Amino acid sequence: MNEKLFLRNPEDSELGRKIISNSIQLINKIGFEAFTFKKLATEVQSTEAGVYRYFENKHRLLLYIVDWYWSWQEYRLIFHTHNLNNAEEKIKKSIRILAAQVEDDIATDYINEKILCEIVMSEGAKSFLTKHVAEDNKAKFFKPYKDLSARLAGYISAYNPKYKYPHSLATSIIEMAHSQKFFMQNLPSLTDFTNAKSNRTVNSFLEDMTFAAISPGN
Amino acid sequence: MNEKLFLRNPEDSELGRKIISNSIQLINKIGFEAFTFKKLATEVQSTEAGVYRYFENKHRLLLYIVDWYWSWQEYRLIFHTHNLNNAEEKIKKSIRILAAQVEDDIATDYINEKILCEIVMSEGAKSFLTKHVAEDNKAKFFKPYKDLSARLAGYISAYNPKYKYPHSLATSIIEMAHSQKFFMQNLPSLTDFTNAKSNRTVNSFLEDMTFAAISPGN
DNA sequence: TTATTTATGATAGTTTTACTATCATTTTAA
DNA sequence: TTAAAATGATAGTAAAACTATCATAAATAA
């Protein structure tokens, strides 16, 4: 994790891990706007000042958990595509990972990936939609997202080196995987998906669109 | 405009119009988080209480200007596709309108569409990324966006009635048109576009992708 | 034209947020 | 075992996000 994101590394102490764990729960429960360090302090049974020793402000904390999520997704992507030997399969697997319903990974005891995924869906964009994107970018706060996007773009270029928009397409796949899930849950008329098991899934929408776009003719 | 968005219709008075006009300027200048009714009151040379007589809170004001923007975009779409007689041309024109660099429309004297477009790019998602989306949706606050999306989805279905994801594709086009422009300006490595005049534009990216996805084979 | 409603201005007050500061105490590491 | 580091407890400040009151000005209806 980027060390500039925190004042004290939350991984290194019990309190730090409780801060991360309870932040994820609390942000998901009340939303990022209503989330305050005071409320979080109550949850972790510490004080406001105690939380401020770990994170400068709540936006940094959001960046931390969002970065954690993207790093984790890239790790999963590497792990699951590692043994695949052609670009087509790698792209398909990547889309499946990104569009899938995330389940909690018990290997990480203080982070609930399922809830974290919900947060990234509904609060993730707020990590970069600020007046200080430029500084945050300079501080490399968006590196995990960029790395993931670049990796997928790499697979796209490997599949079709002539395709002109590998980065934009990769970023769009990642964005749409989350936004379509958000719309499906909250503004379903903006999508063609229902919660019921259907063959019209975010995954097949993205897969169809991607391969149509990058098919060797293009 | 949806009457539930405001307490007093800002169109009907000088102060109301100044509130809208200066909100657009001020939100663009300092960002939605730092934007307060007190600062706005200073700009319009009125008082905080004065602004609160028009809008319940700043989120309603954001919804108001964002809704205004989508209504305006749909109007432009209708106007410019009206004389076209085939779906392909309508889709191409729609994408061009959505991806284009918006210029100020002098017909609307107190609204600067160019700045408004910037706001929708960097703050627009905050209008629905809240814990009260469901209520806001019930109050029909997202109708202008949905109408625009449904119209584009209609053109897509007219072009290829067998295409399975017209709504998701339409929504994605609208979202990507804005997010790709945001990334181009702020996190350019996530895209394949440069500010320089190039044939790799958001417009051609979206057009290529759209027609690849909906070509009659699919 | 006057009476009355309605909009605005001026001011004040409350609760919550987003911090910063201080000092005592506990825990950990050398 | 001692010093350093982390935590807890408490207090305080400035600004944000409202709500309330009352006087005055402008618009409108009788």
Tab-separated table of C-alpha atoms in Angstrom, chain B residues 71-216:
chain	number	residue	atom	x	y	z
B	71	SER	CA	-33.067	17.681	-20.255
B	72	TRP	CA	-31.089	20.087	-22.387
B	73	GLN	CA	-29.051	17.220	-23.898
B	74	GLU	CA	-32.199	15.294	-24.696
B	75	TYR	CA	-33.676	18.379	-26.319
B	76	ARG	CA	-30.551	18.731	-28.482
B	77	LEU	CA	-30.709	15.075	-29.368
B	78	ILE	CA	-34.345	15.336	-30.442
B	79	PHE	CA	-33.681	18.497	-32.387
B	80	HIS	CA	-30.689	17.166	-34.287
B	81	THR	CA	-31.970	13.666	-35.006
B	82	HIS	CA	-35.482	14.759	-35.902
B	83	ASN	CA	-34.774	15.178	-39.606
B	84	LEU	CA	-32.691	12.011	-39.909
B	85	ASN	CA	-34.532	9.076	-41.361
B	86	ASN	CA	-32.442	6.089	-40.399
B	87	ALA	CA	-31.399	4.684	-37.072
B	88	GLU	CA	-27.714	4.511	-37.961
B	89	GLU	CA	-27.540	8.245	-38.551
B	90	LYS	CA	-29.532	8.933	-35.387
B	91	ILE	CA	-27.127	6.892	-33.293
B	92	LYS	CA	-24.081	8.526	-34.889
B	93	LYS	CA	-25.507	11.981	-34.317
B	94	SER	CA	-26.435	11.152	-30.732
B	95	ILE	CA	-22.949	9.937	-29.923
B	96	ARG	CA	-21.508	13.035	-31.536
B	97	ILE	CA	-23.718	15.263	-29.381
B	98	LEU	CA	-22.878	13.375	-26.196
B	99	ALA	CA	-19.137	13.160	-26.837
B	100	ALA	CA	-18.725	16.660	-28.233
B	101	GLN	CA	-17.062	19.549	-26.470
B	102	VAL	CA	-20.138	21.449	-25.286
B	103	GLU	CA	-20.198	25.196	-25.934
B	104	ASP	CA	-22.222	27.817	-24.102
B	105	ASP	CA	-25.668	28.261	-25.625
B	106	ILE	CA	-26.378	31.999	-25.540
B	107	ALA	CA	-30.119	31.338	-25.835
B	108	THR	CA	-30.149	30.538	-22.114
B	109	ASP	CA	-28.775	33.682	-20.545
B	110	TYR	CA	-28.297	32.587	-16.944
B	111	ILE	CA	-26.948	29.077	-17.645
B	112	ASN	CA	-23.489	28.406	-19.018
B	113	GLU	CA	-23.740	24.998	-20.678
B	114	LYS	CA	-20.013	24.644	-21.167
B	115	ILE	CA	-19.338	24.953	-17.441
B	116	LEU	CA	-22.414	22.895	-16.664
B	117	CYS	CA	-20.986	20.085	-18.781
B	118	GLU	CA	-17.752	20.243	-16.781
B	119	ILE	CA	-19.777	19.923	-13.593
B	120	VAL	CA	-21.713	16.932	-14.901
B	121	MET	CA	-18.362	15.352	-15.788
B	122	SER	CA	-16.784	15.819	-12.379
B	123	GLU	CA	-19.752	16.016	-9.993
B	124	GLY	CA	-22.653	14.440	-11.892
B	125	ALA	CA	-22.243	10.953	-10.464
B	126	LYS	CA	-22.651	12.380	-6.957
B	127	SER	CA	-26.270	13.116	-7.795
B	128	PHE	CA	-27.102	9.399	-7.625
B	129	LEU	CA	-24.241	7.957	-5.550
B	130	THR	CA	-26.005	8.506	-2.233
B	131	LYS	CA	-27.763	6.429	0.375
B	132	HIS	CA	-31.047	8.076	-0.671
B	133	VAL	CA	-31.022	7.037	-4.350
B	134	ALA	CA	-34.143	4.970	-3.844
B	135	GLU	CA	-36.201	7.899	-2.503
B	136	ASP	CA	-34.762	10.267	-5.068
B	137	ASN	CA	-35.675	7.786	-7.747
B	138	LYS	CA	-39.223	7.537	-6.392
B	139	ALA	CA	-39.444	11.309	-6.550
B	140	LYS	CA	-38.495	11.021	-10.250
B	141	PHE	CA	-35.288	13.015	-9.844
B	142	PHE	CA	-33.495	10.880	-12.426
B	143	LYS	CA	-36.185	11.095	-15.065
B	144	PRO	CA	-34.272	13.393	-17.443
B	145	TYR	CA	-31.295	11.039	-17.444
B	146	LYS	CA	-33.526	8.002	-17.893
B	147	ASP	CA	-35.435	9.674	-20.716
B	148	LEU	CA	-32.238	10.458	-22.571
B	149	SER	CA	-30.951	6.940	-22.051
B	150	ALA	CA	-34.278	5.417	-23.150
B	151	ARG	CA	-34.288	7.536	-26.294
B	152	LEU	CA	-30.817	6.379	-27.284
B	153	ALA	CA	-31.788	2.796	-26.398
B	154	GLY	CA	-34.749	3.224	-28.744
B	155	TYR	CA	-32.493	4.197	-31.634
B	156	ILE	CA	-30.291	1.198	-30.872
B	157	SER	CA	-33.263	-1.154	-30.916
B	158	ALA	CA	-34.501	0.426	-34.133
B	159	TYR	CA	-31.135	-0.228	-35.718
B	160	ASN	CA	-30.953	-3.820	-34.519
B	161	PRO	CA	-34.088	-5.162	-32.815
B	162	LYS	CA	-32.270	-8.345	-31.899
B	163	TYR	CA	-29.559	-6.659	-29.873
B	164	LYS	CA	-29.986	-7.798	-26.276
B	165	TYR	CA	-28.603	-4.867	-24.296
B	166	PRO	CA	-29.971	-1.610	-25.709
B	167	HIS	CA	-30.511	0.076	-22.334
B	168	SER	CA	-27.185	-0.954	-20.858
B	169	LEU	CA	-25.397	0.104	-24.004
B	170	ALA	CA	-27.165	3.469	-24.097
B	171	THR	CA	-26.381	4.159	-20.452
B	172	SER	CA	-22.795	3.071	-20.999
B	173	ILE	CA	-22.380	5.405	-23.955
B	174	ILE	CA	-23.634	8.349	-21.899
B	175	GLU	CA	-21.498	7.432	-18.887
B	176	MET	CA	-18.375	6.776	-20.926
B	177	ALA	CA	-18.724	9.954	-22.934
B	178	HIS	CA	-18.349	11.837	-19.673
B	179	SER	CA	-15.958	9.578	-17.798
B	180	GLN	CA	-13.540	9.282	-20.712
B	181	LYS	CA	-13.424	13.065	-20.991
B	182	PHE	CA	-12.791	13.309	-17.262
B	183	PHE	CA	-9.992	10.740	-17.433
B	184	MET	CA	-8.516	12.421	-20.493
B	185	GLN	CA	-8.243	15.666	-18.530
B	186	ASN	CA	-7.185	14.225	-15.190
B	187	LEU	CA	-5.827	10.685	-15.480
B	188	PRO	CA	-4.858	10.461	-19.141
B	189	SER	CA	-3.032	7.147	-18.855
B	190	LEU	CA	-6.443	5.547	-18.413
B	191	THR	CA	-7.327	6.538	-21.980
B	192	ASP	CA	-5.901	6.590	-25.492
B	193	PHE	CA	-6.707	10.234	-26.063
B	194	THR	CA	-4.585	13.309	-25.902
B	195	ASN	CA	-5.741	16.878	-25.825
B	196	ALA	CA	-4.083	17.402	-29.179
B	197	LYS	CA	-6.172	17.030	-32.303
B	198	SER	CA	-5.974	13.376	-33.116
B	199	ASN	CA	-8.183	10.947	-34.954
B	200	ARG	CA	-8.402	8.987	-31.724
B	201	THR	CA	-11.298	10.778	-30.131
B	202	VAL	CA	-13.871	9.837	-27.539
B	203	ASN	CA	-16.397	10.135	-30.347
B	204	SER	CA	-14.731	7.603	-32.638
B	205	PHE	CA	-14.018	5.248	-29.735
B	206	LEU	CA	-17.698	5.233	-28.802
B	207	GLU	CA	-18.932	5.074	-32.380
B	208	ASP	CA	-16.639	2.164	-33.260
B	209	MET	CA	-17.585	0.277	-30.132
B	210	THR	CA	-21.291	0.884	-30.503
B	211	PHE	CA	-21.565	-0.253	-34.112
B	212	ALA	CA	-19.300	-3.212	-33.478
B	213	ALA	CA	-21.596	-4.249	-30.642
B	214	ILE	CA	-24.908	-3.781	-32.422
B	215	SER	CA	-23.974	-4.822	-35.954
B	216	PRO	CA	-26.720	-7.076	-37.339
